[in-house]
C-alpha positions as a LaTeX table, in Angstrom:
\begin{tabular}{lrrr}
\hline
Residue & $x$ (\AA) & $y$ (\AA) & $z$ (\AA) \\
\hline
Unk1 & $-45.65$ & $-3.94$ & 1.87 \\
Unk2 & $-42.25$ & $-3.43$ & 0.53 \\
Unk3 & $-41.89$ & $-3.47$ & $-3.32$ \\
Unk4 & $-39.76$ & $-5.97$ & $-4.57$ \\
Unk5 & $-37.20$ & $-4.83$ & $-7.53$ \\
Unk6 & $-36.39$ & $-6.90$ & $-10.45$ \\
Unk7 & $-34.28$ & $-6.53$ & $-12.38$ \\
Unk8 & $-34.53$ & $-6.78$ & $-16.23$ \\
Unk9 & $-32.16$ & $-9.49$ & $-17.56$ \\
Unk10 & $-29.94$ & $-8.49$ & $-20.34$ \\
Unk11 & $-31.39$ & $-9.51$ & $-24.06$ \\
Unk12 & $-28.03$ & $-11.00$ & $-25.37$ \\
Unk13 & $-29.79$ & $-11.89$ & $-29.00$ \\
Unk14 & $-31.44$ & $-8.55$ & $-29.21$ \\
Unk15 & $-27.64$ & $-7.26$ & $-29.75$ \\
Unk16 & $-26.30$ & $-10.31$ & $-31.15$ \\
Unk17 & $-26.14$ & $-9.19$ & $-34.48$ \\
Unk18 & $-23.87$ & $-6.07$ & $-33.88$ \\
Unk19 & $-21.56$ & $-7.76$ & $-32.06$ \\
Unk20 & $-21.14$ & $-10.39$ & $-34.42$ \\
Unk21 & $-20.45$ & $-7.70$ & $-37.03$ \\
Unk22 & $-18.22$ & $-5.69$ & $-34.72$ \\
Unk23 & $-15.98$ & $-9.03$ & $-34.16$ \\
Unk24 & $-16.21$ & $-9.78$ & $-38.21$ \\
Unk25 & $-14.83$ & $-6.59$ & $-38.51$ \\
Unk26 & $-12.02$ & $-6.87$ & $-36.09$ \\
Unk27 & $-11.19$ & $-10.67$ & $-37.42$ \\
Unk28 & $-10.82$ & $-9.36$ & $-41.23$ \\
Unk29 & $-9.32$ & $-5.96$ & $-40.19$ \\
Unk30 & $-6.42$ & $-8.05$ & $-38.36$ \\
Unk31 & $-6.34$ & $-10.74$ & $-41.42$ \\
Unk32 & $-5.94$ & $-7.57$ & $-43.71$ \\
Unk33 & $-5.67$ & $-3.88$ & $-42.48$ \\
Unk34 & $-6.81$ & $-2.45$ & $-45.72$ \\
Unk35 & $-10.55$ & $-3.48$ & $-44.83$ \\
Unk36 & $-10.78$ & $-0.45$ & $-42.63$ \\
Unk37 & $-9.07$ & 1.61 & $-45.58$ \\
Unk38 & $-11.87$ & 4.77 & $-46.24$ \\
Unk39 & $-12.02$ & 3.30 & $-50.24$ \\
Unk40 & $-13.12$ & $-0.40$ & $-49.16$ \\
Unk41 & $-15.47$ & 0.90 & $-46.97$ \\
Unk42 & $-17.31$ & 3.37 & $-48.66$ \\
Unk43 & $-17.04$ & 0.42 & $-51.30$ \\
Unk44 & $-18.24$ & $-1.70$ & $-48.93$ \\
Unk45 & $-21.71$ & 0.81 & $-48.02$ \\
Unk46 & $-22.05$ & 1.23 & $-51.36$ \\
Unk47 & $-22.19$ & $-2.71$ & $-51.87$ \\
Unk48 & $-24.84$ & $-3.01$ & $-49.04$ \\
Unk49 & $-27.23$ & $-0.44$ & $-50.20$ \\
Unk50 & $-28.83$ & $-2.90$ & $-52.42$ \\
Unk51 & $-29.16$ & $-5.50$ & $-50.25$ \\
Unk52 & $-30.08$ & $-3.00$ & $-47.57$ \\
Unk53 & $-32.78$ & $-1.65$ & $-49.56$ \\
Unk54 & $-34.43$ & $-5.03$ & $-50.56$ \\
Unk55 & $-34.05$ & $-6.46$ & $-46.69$ \\
Unk56 & $-35.77$ & $-3.42$ & $-45.71$ \\
Unk57 & $-38.98$ & $-4.47$ & $-47.34$ \\
Unk58 & $-38.11$ & $-8.23$ & $-46.27$ \\
Unk59 & $-38.25$ & $-6.99$ & $-42.89$ \\
Unk60 & $-42.19$ & $-5.90$ & $-43.64$ \\
Unk61 & $-42.50$ & $-9.18$ & $-45.17$ \\
Unk62 & $-41.32$ & $-12.03$ & $-42.56$ \\
Unk63 & $-42.73$ & $-10.07$ & $-39.86$ \\
Unk64 & $-45.90$ & $-10.97$ & $-41.04$ \\
Unk65 & $-44.93$ & $-14.89$ & $-41.43$ \\
Unk66 & $-44.30$ & $-14.30$ & $-44.92$ \\
Unk67 & $-41.73$ & $-14.53$ & $-47.03$ \\
Unk68 & $-40.85$ & $-12.98$ & $-50.87$ \\
Unk69 & $-38.57$ & $-15.23$ & $-53.32$ \\
Unk70 & $-39.81$ & $-12.52$ & $-56.25$ \\
Unk71 & $-37.25$ & $-9.68$ & $-55.41$ \\
Unk72 & $-34.40$ & $-10.75$ & $-57.12$ \\
Unk73 & $-36.51$ & $-11.48$ & $-60.00$ \\
Unk74 & $-38.31$ & $-8.10$ & $-59.92$ \\
Unk75 & $-34.91$ & $-6.10$ & $-59.32$ \\
Unk76 & $-34.15$ & $-7.46$ & $-63.07$ \\
Unk77 & $-37.08$ & $-6.88$ & $-64.40$ \\
Unk78 & $-37.64$ & $-3.31$ & $-63.22$ \\
Unk79 & $-34.09$ & $-2.74$ & $-64.40$ \\
Unk80 & $-34.52$ & $-3.42$ & $-67.64$ \\
Unk81 & $-37.68$ & $-1.64$ & $-68.08$ \\
Unk82 & $-35.55$ & 1.41 & $-66.70$ \\
Unk83 & $-32.67$ & 0.73 & $-68.93$ \\
Unk84 & $-34.84$ & 0.15 & $-72.04$ \\
Unk85 & $-36.65$ & 3.38 & $-71.59$ \\
Unk86 & $-33.47$ & 5.43 & $-71.27$ \\
Unk87 & $-32.36$ & 4.21 & $-74.52$ \\
Unk88 & $-35.85$ & 5.30 & $-76.06$ \\
Unk89 & $-34.93$ & 8.37 & $-75.28$ \\
Unk90 & $-37.15$ & 8.79 & $-72.12$ \\
Unk91 & $-35.69$ & 11.03 & $-69.07$ \\
Unk92 & $-34.45$ & 9.37 & $-66.81$ \\
Unk93 & $-36.13$ & 10.52 & $-63.82$ \\
Unk94 & $-39.36$ & 9.19 & $-65.48$ \\
Unk95 & $-38.31$ & 6.07 & $-66.11$ \\
Unk96 & $-36.95$ & 5.51 & $-63.07$ \\
Unk97 & $-40.64$ & 6.41 & $-61.25$ \\
Unk98 & $-42.11$ & 3.99 & $-64.11$ \\
Unk99 & $-40.02$ & 1.28 & $-62.67$ \\
Unk100 & $-40.65$ & 2.02 & $-58.74$ \\
Unk101 & $-44.32$ & 1.54 & $-60.29$ \\
Unk102 & $-44.15$ & $-1.54$ & $-61.77$ \\
Unk103 & $-42.86$ & $-2.87$ & $-58.77$ \\
Unk104 & $-44.99$ & $-2.14$ & $-56.78$ \\
Unk105 & $-47.80$ & $-3.26$ & $-58.61$ \\
Unk106 & $-45.85$ & $-6.62$ & $-59.10$ \\
Unk107 & $-45.74$ & $-6.83$ & $-54.94$ \\
Unk108 & $-49.32$ & $-6.18$ & $-54.96$ \\
Unk109 & $-50.11$ & $-9.05$ & $-57.20$ \\
Unk110 & $-48.04$ & $-11.09$ & $-55.16$ \\
Unk111 & $-50.40$ & $-9.94$ & $-52.08$ \\
Unk112 & $-53.39$ & $-10.07$ & $-54.25$ \\
Unk113 & $-51.84$ & $-13.94$ & $-54.76$ \\
Unk114 & $-51.96$ & $-14.65$ & $-51.32$ \\
Unk115 & $-54.58$ & $-12.80$ & $-49.77$ \\
Unk116 & $-57.50$ & $-13.52$ & $-52.45$ \\
Unk117 & $-55.94$ & $-16.53$ & $-54.06$ \\
Unk118 & $-55.22$ & $-18.46$ & $-50.67$ \\
Unk119 & $-51.57$ & $-19.26$ & $-52.16$ \\
Unk120 & $-48.92$ & $-19.23$ & $-49.47$ \\
Unk121 & $-46.26$ & $-16.89$ & $-49.48$ \\
Unk122 & $-43.56$ & $-19.60$ & $-50.29$ \\
Unk123 & $-45.01$ & $-20.78$ & $-53.16$ \\
Unk124 & $-46.97$ & $-18.06$ & $-54.37$ \\
Unk125 & $-43.32$ & $-15.72$ & $-54.78$ \\
Unk126 & $-41.72$ & $-19.10$ & $-55.47$ \\
Unk127 & $-44.29$ & $-18.94$ & $-58.81$ \\
Unk128 & $-43.54$ & $-15.38$ & $-59.71$ \\
Unk129 & $-40.32$ & $-15.28$ & $-59.04$ \\
Unk130 & $-39.87$ & $-17.37$ & $-62.08$ \\
Unk131 & $-42.51$ & $-15.67$ & $-64.06$ \\
Unk132 & $-40.76$ & $-12.31$ & $-63.70$ \\
Unk133 & $-37.39$ & $-13.61$ & $-64.43$ \\
Unk134 & $-38.61$ & $-15.23$ & $-67.60$ \\
Unk135 & $-40.44$ & $-11.88$ & $-68.68$ \\
Unk136 & $-37.11$ & $-10.39$ & $-67.88$ \\
Unk137 & $-35.62$ & $-12.31$ & $-70.84$ \\
Unk138 & $-38.11$ & $-12.61$ & $-72.71$ \\
Unk139 & $-38.10$ & $-8.73$ & $-72.73$ \\
Unk140 & $-34.36$ & $-8.56$ & $-73.49$ \\
Unk141 & $-33.62$ & $-11.61$ & $-75.57$ \\
Unk142 & $-31.66$ & $-12.74$ & $-72.76$ \\
Unk143 & $-29.06$ & $-10.12$ & $-73.67$ \\
Unk144 & $-27.87$ & $-6.56$ & $-71.34$ \\
Unk145 & $-29.83$ & $-3.76$ & $-72.17$ \\
Unk146 & $-26.55$ & $-1.01$ & $-72.09$ \\
Unk147 & $-25.55$ & 2.11 & $-74.15$ \\
Unk148 & $-26.82$ & 4.93 & $-75.40$ \\
Unk149 & $-28.39$ & 7.49 & $-73.25$ \\
Unk150 & $-27.48$ & 5.47 & $-70.37$ \\
Unk151 & $-23.68$ & 6.18 & $-71.03$ \\
Unk152 & $-24.66$ & 10.93 & $-71.30$ \\
Unk153 & $-27.38$ & 10.74 & $-68.53$ \\
Unk154 & $-25.86$ & 12.97 & $-65.57$ \\
Unk155 & $-29.18$ & 12.05 & $-63.39$ \\
Unk156 & $-29.26$ & 7.80 & $-64.50$ \\
Unk157 & $-25.45$ & 8.21 & $-63.78$ \\
Unk158 & $-25.54$ & 9.68 & $-60.29$ \\
Unk159 & $-28.23$ & 7.45 & $-58.92$ \\
Unk160 & $-25.54$ & 4.65 & $-58.58$ \\
Unk161 & $-22.20$ & 5.97 & $-59.03$ \\
Unk162 & $-22.53$ & 9.64 & $-57.79$ \\
Unk163 & $-21.28$ & 11.04 & $-54.63$ \\
Unk164 & $-22.67$ & 13.70 & $-52.37$ \\
Unk165 & $-20.50$ & 15.25 & $-49.63$ \\
Unk166 & $-18.31$ & 12.67 & $-49.93$ \\
Unk167 & $-20.54$ & 10.03 & $-49.36$ \\
Unk168 & $-22.03$ & 7.34 & $-51.99$ \\
Unk169 & $-25.39$ & 8.36 & $-53.23$ \\
Unk170 & $-26.67$ & 5.14 & $-52.81$ \\
Unk171 & $-25.98$ & 5.05 & $-49.15$ \\
Unk172 & $-27.41$ & 8.09 & $-48.95$ \\
Unk173 & $-30.62$ & 6.41 & $-50.94$ \\
Unk174 & $-30.72$ & 3.32 & $-48.33$ \\
Unk175 & $-30.49$ & 6.03 & $-45.04$ \\
Unk176 & $-33.56$ & 8.00 & $-45.88$ \\
Unk177 & $-35.23$ & 4.51 & $-46.93$ \\
Unk178 & $-33.97$ & 3.01 & $-43.63$ \\
Unk179 & $-35.11$ & 6.15 & $-41.79$ \\
Unk180 & $-38.59$ & 6.43 & $-43.54$ \\
Unk181 & $-39.12$ & 2.19 & $-43.29$ \\
Unk182 & $-37.96$ & 2.61 & $-39.31$ \\
Unk183 & $-40.89$ & 5.59 & $-38.61$ \\
Unk184 & $-43.05$ & 3.21 & $-40.49$ \\
Unk185 & $-42.44$ & 0.02 & $-38.72$ \\
Unk186 & $-41.98$ & 1.46 & $-35.04$ \\
Unk187 & $-43.86$ & 4.61 & $-34.66$ \\
Unk188 & $-47.05$ & 4.33 & $-36.77$ \\
Unk189 & $-50.20$ & 2.42 & $-35.89$ \\
Unk190 & $-49.11$ & 0.45 & $-39.49$ \\
Unk191 & $-46.01$ & $-0.60$ & $-38.08$ \\
Unk192 & $-48.50$ & $-2.12$ & $-34.67$ \\
Unk193 & $-50.86$ & $-3.79$ & $-36.79$ \\
Unk194 & $-47.73$ & $-5.46$ & $-38.67$ \\
Unk195 & $-46.16$ & $-6.97$ & $-34.79$ \\
Unk196 & $-50.03$ & $-7.92$ & $-34.51$ \\
Unk197 & $-50.62$ & $-9.46$ & $-37.92$ \\
Unk198 & $-47.41$ & $-11.58$ & $-37.68$ \\
Unk199 & $-47.90$ & $-12.19$ & $-33.76$ \\
Unk200 & $-51.78$ & $-13.64$ & $-34.58$ \\
Unk201 & $-53.57$ & $-13.21$ & $-37.82$ \\
Unk202 & $-57.11$ & $-14.14$ & $-36.43$ \\
Unk203 & $-56.36$ & $-12.45$ & $-33.21$ \\
Unk204 & $-55.41$ & $-9.46$ & $-35.44$ \\
Unk205 & $-58.44$ & $-9.43$ & $-37.76$ \\
Unk206 & $-60.81$ & $-10.06$ & $-34.58$ \\
Unk207 & $-59.87$ & $-6.46$ & $-33.51$ \\
Unk208 & $-60.45$ & $-5.13$ & $-36.75$ \\
Unk209 & $-57.03$ & $-5.16$ & $-38.82$ \\
Unk210 & $-57.81$ & $-5.51$ & $-42.02$ \\
Unk211 & $-55.49$ & $-8.43$ & $-42.92$ \\
Unk212 & $-55.88$ & $-8.42$ & $-46.65$ \\
Unk213 & $-55.37$ & $-4.89$ & $-47.34$ \\
Unk214 & $-51.88$ & $-5.16$ & $-44.80$ \\
Unk215 & $-50.73$ & $-8.15$ & $-46.84$ \\
Unk216 & $-50.95$ & $-6.65$ & $-49.94$ \\
Unk217 & $-49.55$ & $-3.12$ & $-49.00$ \\
Unk218 & $-46.48$ & $-5.12$ & $-47.04$ \\
Unk219 & $-45.88$ & $-6.73$ & $-50.76$ \\
Unk220 & $-46.41$ & $-3.31$ & $-52.20$ \\
Unk221 & $-43.46$ & $-2.05$ & $-50.18$ \\
Unk222 & $-41.33$ & $-5.32$ & $-50.78$ \\
Unk223 & $-41.83$ & $-4.80$ & $-54.62$ \\
Unk224 & $-41.09$ & $-1.18$ & $-54.44$ \\
Unk225 & $-37.82$ & $-1.02$ & $-52.54$ \\
Unk226 & $-36.51$ & $-4.34$ & $-54.75$ \\
Unk227 & $-37.49$ & $-2.12$ & $-58.04$ \\
Unk228 & $-35.08$ & 0.94 & $-56.23$ \\
Unk229 & $-32.57$ & $-1.61$ & $-55.89$ \\
Unk230 & $-32.93$ & $-2.64$ & $-59.38$ \\
Unk231 & $-32.73$ & 1.40 & $-60.51$ \\
Unk232 & $-29.67$ & 1.65 & $-58.30$ \\
Unk233 & $-28.11$ & $-1.38$ & $-59.17$ \\
Unk234 & $-28.56$ & $-0.96$ & $-63.11$ \\
Unk235 & $-27.12$ & 2.63 & $-62.42$ \\
Unk236 & $-23.98$ & 1.44 & $-60.97$ \\
Unk237 & $-23.42$ & $-1.29$ & $-63.67$ \\
Unk238 & $-24.15$ & 1.11 & $-66.75$ \\
Unk239 & $-26.46$ & $-1.72$ & $-68.06$ \\
Unk240 & $-29.54$ & $-4.05$ & $-67.42$ \\
Unk241 & $-28.60$ & $-7.63$ & $-66.91$ \\
Unk242 & $-31.08$ & $-10.31$ & $-67.54$ \\
Unk243 & $-29.74$ & $-12.15$ & $-64.74$ \\
Unk244 & $-29.51$ & $-9.35$ & $-61.86$ \\
Unk245 & $-30.34$ & $-10.07$ & $-58.73$ \\
Unk246 & $-29.67$ & $-13.74$ & $-58.59$ \\
Unk247 & $-29.66$ & $-15.24$ & $-55.39$ \\
Unk248 & $-30.25$ & $-11.60$ & $-53.74$ \\
Unk249 & $-33.53$ & $-12.55$ & $-51.88$ \\
Unk250 & $-31.42$ & $-15.21$ & $-50.32$ \\
Unk251 & $-28.92$ & $-12.19$ & $-48.92$ \\
Unk252 & $-32.30$ & $-10.40$ & $-47.72$ \\
Unk253 & $-33.58$ & $-12.94$ & $-45.60$ \\
Unk254 & $-30.04$ & $-13.45$ & $-44.36$ \\
Unk255 & $-30.20$ & $-9.99$ & $-43.08$ \\
Unk256 & $-33.63$ & $-9.78$ & $-41.71$ \\
Unk257 & $-33.26$ & $-13.18$ & $-39.66$ \\
Unk258 & $-29.63$ & $-12.04$ & $-38.42$ \\
Unk259 & $-30.58$ & $-8.57$ & $-37.48$ \\
Unk260 & $-33.25$ & $-10.57$ & $-34.97$ \\
Unk261 & $-36.36$ & $-11.07$ & $-37.08$ \\
Unk262 & $-38.19$ & $-13.99$ & $-36.35$ \\
Unk263 & $-39.55$ & $-16.44$ & $-39.54$ \\
Unk264 & $-42.45$ & $-17.40$ & $-37.26$ \\
Unk265 & $-43.74$ & $-13.74$ & $-37.29$ \\
Unk266 & $-44.09$ & $-11.24$ & $-34.60$ \\
Unk267 & $-40.81$ & $-10.37$ & $-33.87$ \\
Unk268 & $-37.73$ & $-8.29$ & $-35.61$ \\
Unk269 & $-36.36$ & $-4.78$ & $-35.86$ \\
Unk270 & $-35.59$ & $-2.85$ & $-38.59$ \\
Unk271 & $-32.47$ & $-1.58$ & $-36.87$ \\
Unk272 & $-31.73$ & $-5.12$ & $-36.62$ \\
Unk273 & $-31.96$ & $-5.94$ & $-40.29$ \\
Unk274 & $-29.44$ & $-2.62$ & $-41.49$ \\
Unk275 & $-26.97$ & $-4.47$ & $-39.25$ \\
Unk276 & $-27.52$ & $-7.87$ & $-41.05$ \\
Unk277 & $-27.20$ & $-6.13$ & $-44.23$ \\
Unk278 & $-23.95$ & $-4.51$ & $-43.10$ \\
Unk279 & $-22.86$ & $-7.97$ & $-41.54$ \\
Unk280 & $-23.54$ & $-9.79$ & $-44.99$ \\
Unk281 & $-21.75$ & $-7.12$ & $-46.78$ \\
Unk282 & $-18.73$ & $-7.30$ & $-44.35$ \\
Unk283 & $-18.26$ & $-10.79$ & $-44.87$ \\
Unk284 & $-18.34$ & $-11.01$ & $-48.72$ \\
Unk285 & $-15.94$ & $-8.12$ & $-48.74$ \\
Unk286 & $-13.64$ & $-9.37$ & $-46.23$ \\
Unk287 & $-13.61$ & $-12.60$ & $-47.99$ \\
Unk288 & $-12.46$ & $-11.54$ & $-51.56$ \\
Unk289 & $-10.34$ & $-9.23$ & $-50.04$ \\
Unk290 & $-8.87$ & $-12.29$ & $-48.22$ \\
Unk291 & $-8.93$ & $-14.10$ & $-51.83$ \\
Unk292 & $-11.42$ & $-16.98$ & $-50.83$ \\
Unk293 & $-12.62$ & $-18.49$ & $-53.78$ \\
Unk294 & $-16.44$ & $-17.21$ & $-54.57$ \\
Unk295 & $-17.98$ & $-21.26$ & $-54.19$ \\
Unk296 & $-16.73$ & $-21.34$ & $-50.93$ \\
Unk297 & $-18.40$ & $-18.19$ & $-50.05$ \\
Unk298 & $-21.37$ & $-19.59$ & $-50.99$ \\
Unk299 & $-20.64$ & $-22.33$ & $-47.95$ \\
Unk300 & $-20.10$ & $-19.54$ & $-45.85$ \\
Unk301 & $-22.84$ & $-17.59$ & $-46.04$ \\
Unk302 & $-24.99$ & $-20.70$ & $-46.40$ \\
Unk303 & $-23.93$ & $-21.48$ & $-42.74$ \\
Unk304 & $-24.04$ & $-18.24$ & $-41.46$ \\
Unk305 & $-28.00$ & $-18.32$ & $-42.53$ \\
Unk306 & $-28.39$ & $-22.12$ & $-40.78$ \\
Unk307 & $-26.79$ & $-20.64$ & $-37.48$ \\
Unk308 & $-29.01$ & $-17.60$ & $-37.59$ \\
Unk309 & $-32.42$ & $-19.66$ & $-38.33$ \\
Unk310 & $-31.06$ & $-21.98$ & $-35.38$ \\
Unk311 & $-30.48$ & $-19.47$ & $-32.92$ \\
Unk312 & $-34.18$ & $-18.16$ & $-33.51$ \\
Unk313 & $-35.29$ & $-21.24$ & $-33.46$ \\
Unk314 & $-34.15$ & $-21.90$ & $-30.10$ \\
Unk315 & $-35.00$ & $-18.61$ & $-28.66$ \\
Unk316 & $-38.76$ & $-19.33$ & $-29.87$ \\
Unk317 & $-38.28$ & $-22.43$ & $-27.67$ \\
Unk318 & $-37.20$ & $-20.98$ & $-24.72$ \\
Unk319 & $-39.71$ & $-18.23$ & $-24.76$ \\
Unk320 & $-42.45$ & $-21.10$ & $-25.18$ \\
\hline
\end{tabular}
């Protein structure tokens, strides 16, 4: 009996974000060649690093059909804690570790509300977004934390402003984080459990996946990466702003969805999220170079997110 060979159809949606990024770069470059100038590209990558780190954590969360709206507030709160500790004489590396630990704890709290508190991810993280933001304003008195040893600490300044081999150090941190997250998601049993959990939580539980423990770990990772982004942003600005991270959760969600992750869970790639973060950064950078009003930029970003969600929804319908 002859074997019938069937050709696999080219999955356009898998590479849609990359194609969109290439087209966007071509269009912006045609309108303003300064876009591909080495200095601007390095600046673009530095800007993308903060959003990319948050988006990596958001990818784990969205793969479970969850959401984390608190990442921007975690970024601001941990950044304020780190800055205050450095001003108080704590070595920058130790303050950074405390900030990362605090971010992980705040993320774990989200996970506990969702698993043991039986609160939906949207409501739970909406509440903690408000709580952590309020805590930041209370802690800082609504004022920026700046000056003192923050201006003299080499380690603190290097985290957000330094270069290594001509590459901004935040970009190197982001590359390392991407490699770790990629391996964790796509090459380990932990990653396979995340996909199983997002695909069908009940089936995953029956198959032996400790769903509550997994969700707590996933939200802990999200909080940790948000805190790392907060450390980098605080270093880059040379101060901790109480309103830092406002709407960053939207950019992270956009990067993840544009990169191919489904809000229904069970579908997504870390490489897609990276491309999505680069696309969002290129869009913002390009619009700034073209002199587009910041108010209009918000509209454009909203339209991009809406289109990405509509495409995801239509893709899900076609597969069903």
